[in-house]
Amino acid sequence: MKHIDIKEITSSADFVGKEVTVCGWVRTSRNSKSVAFVELNDGTSLKNIQVVVEKGESDYKEPRVGTSVKVTGNVVAGRNNTVEINTVPENITVLGECPTDYPLQKKGHTLEFLRSMPHLRGRTNTFNAVWRVRSVLAAAIHEYFQKNNYVYINTPLITGSDCEGAGEMFTVTTNGFTQDYKTEEEYYANDFFGRKAGLSVSGQLEGEMAAMAMGKIYTFGPSFRAENSNTPKHLAEFWHIEPEVAFMELDDVIGLAEDMLKYVIRKLLDTCPDEVAFFDAHFEKGLKDRLEELISHEFGRVTYTEAIKLLKESGENFVYPVEWGCDLQTEHERYISEKVFGKAVFVTDYPKEIKSFYMKQNPDGKTVAAVDLLVPGVGEIIGGSEREYDYDKLVAAMKERNMNLDLYSDYLDLRKYGSVPHGGFGLGFERLIMYTTGMANIRDVILFPRTVGSIR
Ligand code: 4AD
């Protein structure tokens, strides 16, 4: 259907005086004696375009909110540097009527209410802005890595090995319910792959294999976690960006994470000023300044051991008690980034017991070269590490965790054939969107959220 994006018309004075055809959904509709006004949005911009209908003698049926229409008319300058389209009723074609039970008739619905209609909520300003920020940030992430000689790889979503070892893998099976099998092994041996398979929690292990050939790689795809945590920052299916780099040590991993985040946030501020202003006005006052500040200062750095000391000395009444060796909970992460540093902060060198088997063991014998990036408002958005590249140390760490080495033979081969220091991190894409928009619930930054007990 020949038409022009509303974004093109509203962002250039060149169209004034020209005839255009636009398509879109009616956001508001007002009718008066001789003229009528229709606000149209086609999703290409946060801005609507106003259509002024000169009714004359002709019949004019006011389109209801939600109706989809095609309009041909002349672009004229409106008030406050806006443009409008002047038309007559004959030049408005209704593409799809919208009955009165359309749930978005009125403005001002709560996010909870909108969550109950993921198929329609994209037609509100809030989700129009969120989906565009997602798209711009995704493109910026690819741009950053592509510019810096990284190779984009696609790791398998169905896997036989659990990367994080936290037992959070969804099982993939074609075997229905039956009492025929005596043991779990027998059940899986008769399954599609002839052994137990699941949805990958991370592309890291395969990413390491690619980095050992291509040097610098990144993935950008979905990861799946059967975490039974119904929180505002956990999804069962989230999008994961995982760079993996040969010849990179922990400091380099930290430098890469900071540089990449600053690049993509700069890009967002430059590309989406309307969306950032919208979130600043409606969701988090001061958002734009916070993002500007983030990219103009160095991120903080603290070791886990220092962080524990700070938390213990804080005098705060945490729900989860703090002891060296404990996992940092969101309340602890937020205290460190919000109260102590007031900015993004890298926490490094965690106890080996609470981190994954693949992390490089530090000389102290107690900690590993791990890093998490904590940001105010959200908590952890990045988790990464330098990897253990010594064959014997890696095998020892796996044995301590009672892991089945046979399942990881390819991974172990990397430590046999030209092993090199290397490292990488995982960035949770939805957590980045939360941080850059001020949206407080992860369910509101992905099209169709999958969480424990909820799928649509
Ligand atoms: O810290 P995680 O578990 O690290 C890994 O998966 C490593 N294999 C990454 C690597 O080194 N290549 O997860 C990385 C990030 C977290 O910091 C968080 O932002 C996000 O992934 N994440 C989730 N996001 C939404 N919902 C969940 N259930 C998430 N679990 C992790």
mmCIF file of C-alpha atoms in Angstrom, residues 240-427:
data_model
loop_
_atom_site.group_PDB
_atom_site.id
_atom_site.type_symbol
_atom_site.label_atom_id
_atom_site.label_comp_id
_atom_site.label_asym_id
_atom_site.label_seq_id
_atom_site.Cartn_x
_atom_site.Cartn_y
_atom_site.Cartn_z
ATOM 1 C CA HIS A 240 21.549 -12.296 26.178
ATOM 2 C CA ILE A 241 24.589 -10.559 24.709
ATOM 3 C CA GLU A 242 27.783 -12.517 25.316
ATOM 4 C CA PRO A 243 31.145 -11.354 23.992
ATOM 5 C CA GLU A 244 33.996 -13.829 24.406
ATOM 6 C CA VAL A 245 37.556 -12.788 23.689
ATOM 7 C CA ALA A 246 40.866 -14.594 23.379
ATOM 8 C CA PHE A 247 43.865 -13.026 25.137
ATOM 9 C CA MET A 248 41.617 -11.059 27.471
ATOM 10 C CA GLU A 249 42.142 -10.919 31.234
ATOM 11 C CA LEU A 250 39.711 -9.703 33.888
ATOM 12 C CA ASP A 251 40.720 -6.039 33.572
ATOM 13 C CA ASP A 252 40.180 -6.210 29.829
ATOM 14 C CA VAL A 253 36.737 -7.761 30.323
ATOM 15 C CA ILE A 254 35.821 -4.879 32.639
ATOM 16 C CA GLY A 255 37.154 -2.333 30.137
ATOM 17 C CA LEU A 256 35.142 -3.905 27.331
ATOM 18 C CA ALA A 257 31.915 -3.912 29.342
ATOM 19 C CA GLU A 258 32.305 -0.242 30.301
ATOM 20 C CA ASP A 259 33.248 0.860 26.797
ATOM 21 C CA MET A 260 30.401 -1.037 25.162
ATOM 22 C CA LEU A 261 27.771 0.254 27.581
ATOM 23 C CA LYS A 262 28.911 3.841 27.179
ATOM 24 C CA TYR A 263 28.815 3.497 23.402
ATOM 25 C CA VAL A 264 25.304 2.075 23.230
ATOM 26 C CA ILE A 265 23.871 4.518 25.766
ATOM 27 C CA ARG A 266 25.414 7.472 23.853
ATOM 28 C CA LYS A 267 23.792 6.089 20.724
ATOM 29 C CA LEU A 268 20.433 5.827 22.480
ATOM 30 C CA LEU A 269 20.599 9.418 23.751
ATOM 31 C CA ASP A 270 21.440 10.655 20.252
ATOM 32 C CA THR A 271 18.931 8.498 18.365
ATOM 33 C CA CYS A 272 15.940 8.515 20.708
ATOM 34 C CA PRO A 273 15.710 11.975 22.342
ATOM 35 C CA ASP A 274 11.882 11.873 22.279
ATOM 36 C CA GLU A 275 11.713 8.456 23.914
ATOM 37 C CA VAL A 276 14.269 9.344 26.610
ATOM 38 C CA ALA A 277 12.381 12.592 27.335
ATOM 39 C CA PHE A 278 9.145 10.590 27.548
ATOM 40 C CA PHE A 279 10.583 8.149 30.108
ATOM 41 C CA ASP A 280 12.143 11.039 32.010
ATOM 42 C CA ALA A 281 8.754 12.768 32.227
ATOM 43 C CA HIS A 282 6.624 9.721 33.020
ATOM 44 C CA PHE A 283 8.758 7.009 34.630
ATOM 45 C CA GLU A 284 11.982 8.286 36.137
ATOM 46 C CA LYS A 285 12.585 11.970 36.773
ATOM 47 C CA GLY A 286 16.189 12.831 35.931
ATOM 48 C CA LEU A 287 16.704 9.767 33.692
ATOM 49 C CA LYS A 288 18.410 11.706 30.912
ATOM 50 C CA ASP A 289 20.853 13.393 33.316
ATOM 51 C CA ARG A 290 21.568 10.056 34.960
ATOM 52 C CA LEU A 291 22.425 8.453 31.625
ATOM 53 C CA GLU A 292 24.547 11.443 30.565
ATOM 54 C CA GLU A 293 26.380 11.259 33.865
ATOM 55 C CA LEU A 294 26.917 7.513 33.560
ATOM 56 C CA ILE A 295 28.683 7.829 30.239
ATOM 57 C CA SER A 296 30.849 10.758 31.277
ATOM 58 C CA HIS A 297 32.382 9.165 34.393
ATOM 59 C CA GLU A 298 34.391 6.070 35.110
ATOM 60 C CA PHE A 299 32.368 3.236 36.646
ATOM 61 C CA GLY A 300 33.215 2.314 40.244
ATOM 62 C CA ARG A 301 35.210 -0.783 41.201
ATOM 63 C CA VAL A 302 35.222 -2.800 44.393
ATOM 64 C CA THR A 303 36.160 -6.352 45.288
ATOM 65 C CA TYR A 304 33.546 -8.695 46.713
ATOM 66 C CA THR A 305 35.496 -8.812 49.976
ATOM 67 C CA GLU A 306 35.456 -4.999 50.253
ATOM 68 C CA ALA A 307 31.762 -4.948 49.313
ATOM 69 C CA ILE A 308 30.946 -7.369 52.142
ATOM 70 C CA LYS A 309 32.841 -5.114 54.551
ATOM 71 C CA LEU A 310 30.896 -2.061 53.341
ATOM 72 C CA LEU A 311 27.597 -3.897 53.716
ATOM 73 C CA LYS A 312 28.440 -5.092 57.219
ATOM 74 C CA GLU A 313 29.444 -1.594 58.287
ATOM 75 C CA SER A 314 26.381 -0.010 56.690
ATOM 76 C CA GLY A 315 24.097 -0.328 59.694
ATOM 77 C CA GLU A 316 21.304 -1.262 57.260
ATOM 78 C CA ASN A 317 18.738 -3.847 58.239
ATOM 79 C CA PHE A 318 18.999 -6.222 55.280
ATOM 80 C CA VAL A 319 16.445 -9.013 54.871
ATOM 81 C CA TYR A 320 19.262 -11.376 53.841
ATOM 82 C CA PRO A 321 22.143 -11.407 56.346
ATOM 83 C CA VAL A 322 25.598 -10.543 55.037
ATOM 84 C CA GLU A 323 28.576 -12.826 55.591
ATOM 85 C CA TRP A 324 31.678 -13.442 53.486
ATOM 86 C CA GLY A 325 30.679 -16.282 51.175
ATOM 87 C CA CYS A 326 27.038 -15.254 50.717
ATOM 88 C CA ASP A 327 25.521 -14.479 47.342
ATOM 89 C CA LEU A 328 24.787 -10.780 46.967
ATOM 90 C CA GLN A 329 21.038 -10.219 46.884
ATOM 91 C CA THR A 330 19.346 -7.380 44.988
ATOM 92 C CA GLU A 331 19.064 -5.345 48.215
ATOM 93 C CA HIS A 332 22.840 -5.642 48.720
ATOM 94 C CA GLU A 333 23.611 -4.873 45.081
ATOM 95 C CA ARG A 334 21.424 -1.799 45.156
ATOM 96 C CA TYR A 335 22.938 -0.576 48.425
ATOM 97 C CA ILE A 336 26.438 -0.781 46.925
ATOM 98 C CA SER A 337 25.549 0.926 43.632
ATOM 99 C CA GLU A 338 23.007 3.428 44.958
ATOM 100 C CA LYS A 339 24.169 4.365 48.445
ATOM 101 C CA VAL A 340 27.908 3.739 48.419
ATOM 102 C CA PHE A 341 28.888 4.651 44.849
ATOM 103 C CA GLY A 342 25.834 6.408 43.435
ATOM 104 C CA LYS A 343 26.713 4.998 40.016
ATOM 105 C CA ALA A 344 27.490 1.824 38.112
ATOM 106 C CA VAL A 345 30.027 -0.342 39.929
ATOM 107 C CA PHE A 346 31.977 -3.475 39.043
ATOM 108 C CA VAL A 347 32.263 -6.012 41.865
ATOM 109 C CA THR A 348 35.132 -8.461 41.328
ATOM 110 C CA ASP A 349 36.754 -11.568 42.802
ATOM 111 C CA TYR A 350 33.859 -13.512 44.270
ATOM 112 C CA PRO A 351 34.189 -16.636 46.451
ATOM 113 C CA LYS A 352 34.634 -19.635 44.162
ATOM 114 C CA GLU A 353 31.829 -21.577 45.860
ATOM 115 C CA ILE A 354 29.128 -19.168 44.666
ATOM 116 C CA LYS A 355 30.385 -18.863 41.103
ATOM 117 C CA SER A 356 30.550 -21.191 38.092
ATOM 118 C CA PHE A 357 33.132 -23.893 37.449
ATOM 119 C CA TYR A 358 34.724 -22.168 34.445
ATOM 120 C CA MET A 359 35.993 -19.055 36.233
ATOM 121 C CA LYS A 360 39.715 -18.496 36.627
ATOM 122 C CA GLN A 361 40.904 -19.415 40.076
ATOM 123 C CA ASN A 362 42.754 -16.615 41.872
ATOM 124 C CA PRO A 363 46.099 -17.338 43.625
ATOM 125 C CA ASP A 364 44.429 -16.894 47.062
ATOM 126 C CA GLY A 365 42.705 -20.270 46.510
ATOM 127 C CA LYS A 366 39.409 -18.792 47.748
ATOM 128 C CA THR A 367 38.186 -16.441 45.039
ATOM 129 C CA VAL A 368 37.752 -16.450 41.262
ATOM 130 C CA ALA A 369 38.334 -13.721 38.650
ATOM 131 C CA ALA A 370 34.622 -12.957 38.293
ATOM 132 C CA VAL A 371 32.933 -9.628 37.739
ATOM 133 C CA ASP A 372 29.361 -8.397 38.068
ATOM 134 C CA LEU A 373 28.241 -4.932 37.041
ATOM 135 C CA LEU A 374 25.699 -3.431 39.426
ATOM 136 C CA VAL A 375 23.662 -0.374 38.496
ATOM 137 C CA PRO A 376 21.365 1.829 40.580
ATOM 138 C CA GLY A 377 17.710 0.904 40.312
ATOM 139 C CA VAL A 378 18.189 -2.552 38.824
ATOM 140 C CA GLY A 379 21.152 -4.289 40.480
ATOM 141 C CA GLU A 380 23.179 -6.749 38.371
ATOM 142 C CA ILE A 381 23.014 -6.264 34.615
ATOM 143 C CA ILE A 382 26.288 -7.961 33.623
ATOM 144 C CA GLY A 383 28.004 -11.106 34.861
ATOM 145 C CA GLY A 384 31.352 -12.190 33.489
ATOM 146 C CA SER A 385 34.819 -13.488 34.229
ATOM 147 C CA GLU A 386 38.230 -14.459 33.056
ATOM 148 C CA ARG A 387 38.043 -18.179 32.261
ATOM 149 C CA GLU A 388 40.174 -20.915 33.766
ATOM 150 C CA TYR A 389 42.436 -21.943 30.899
ATOM 151 C CA ASP A 390 44.610 -24.408 32.782
ATOM 152 C CA TYR A 391 43.381 -27.928 31.995
ATOM 153 C CA ASP A 392 44.176 -29.479 35.382
ATOM 154 C CA LYS A 393 42.703 -26.646 37.445
ATOM 155 C CA LEU A 394 39.537 -26.684 35.351
ATOM 156 C CA VAL A 395 39.115 -30.434 35.714
ATOM 157 C CA ALA A 396 39.663 -30.140 39.475
ATOM 158 C CA ALA A 397 36.964 -27.446 39.742
ATOM 159 C CA MET A 398 34.546 -29.616 37.750
ATOM 160 C CA LYS A 399 35.250 -32.664 39.877
ATOM 161 C CA GLU A 400 34.654 -30.634 43.049
ATOM 162 C CA ARG A 401 31.197 -29.926 41.660
ATOM 163 C CA ASN A 402 30.602 -33.568 40.721
ATOM 164 C CA MET A 403 30.192 -32.647 37.073
ATOM 165 C CA ASN A 404 30.097 -35.311 34.383
ATOM 166 C CA LEU A 405 33.314 -34.563 32.462
ATOM 167 C CA ASP A 406 32.158 -36.596 29.445
ATOM 168 C CA LEU A 407 29.516 -33.981 28.711
ATOM 169 C CA TYR A 408 32.189 -31.290 28.504
ATOM 170 C CA SER A 409 34.873 -33.069 26.469
ATOM 171 C CA ASP A 410 34.781 -30.494 23.625
ATOM 172 C CA TYR A 411 35.118 -27.699 26.146
ATOM 173 C CA LEU A 412 38.050 -29.402 27.841
ATOM 174 C CA ASP A 413 39.776 -29.931 24.483
ATOM 175 C CA LEU A 414 40.120 -26.152 24.224
ATOM 176 C CA ARG A 415 42.458 -26.319 27.218
ATOM 177 C CA LYS A 416 44.503 -29.034 25.520
ATOM 178 C CA TYR A 417 45.036 -27.525 22.087
ATOM 179 C CA GLY A 418 46.661 -24.101 22.287
ATOM 180 C CA SER A 419 44.873 -22.847 25.380
ATOM 181 C CA VAL A 420 45.009 -19.077 25.950
ATOM 182 C CA PRO A 421 43.888 -16.642 28.628
ATOM 183 C CA HIS A 422 40.430 -15.449 27.682
ATOM 184 C CA GLY A 423 37.290 -13.990 29.119
ATOM 185 C CA GLY A 424 33.921 -12.477 28.464
ATOM 186 C CA PHE A 425 30.635 -11.466 29.975
ATOM 187 C CA GLY A 426 26.882 -11.766 29.636
ATOM 188 C CA LEU A 427 24.658 -8.700 29.472
#
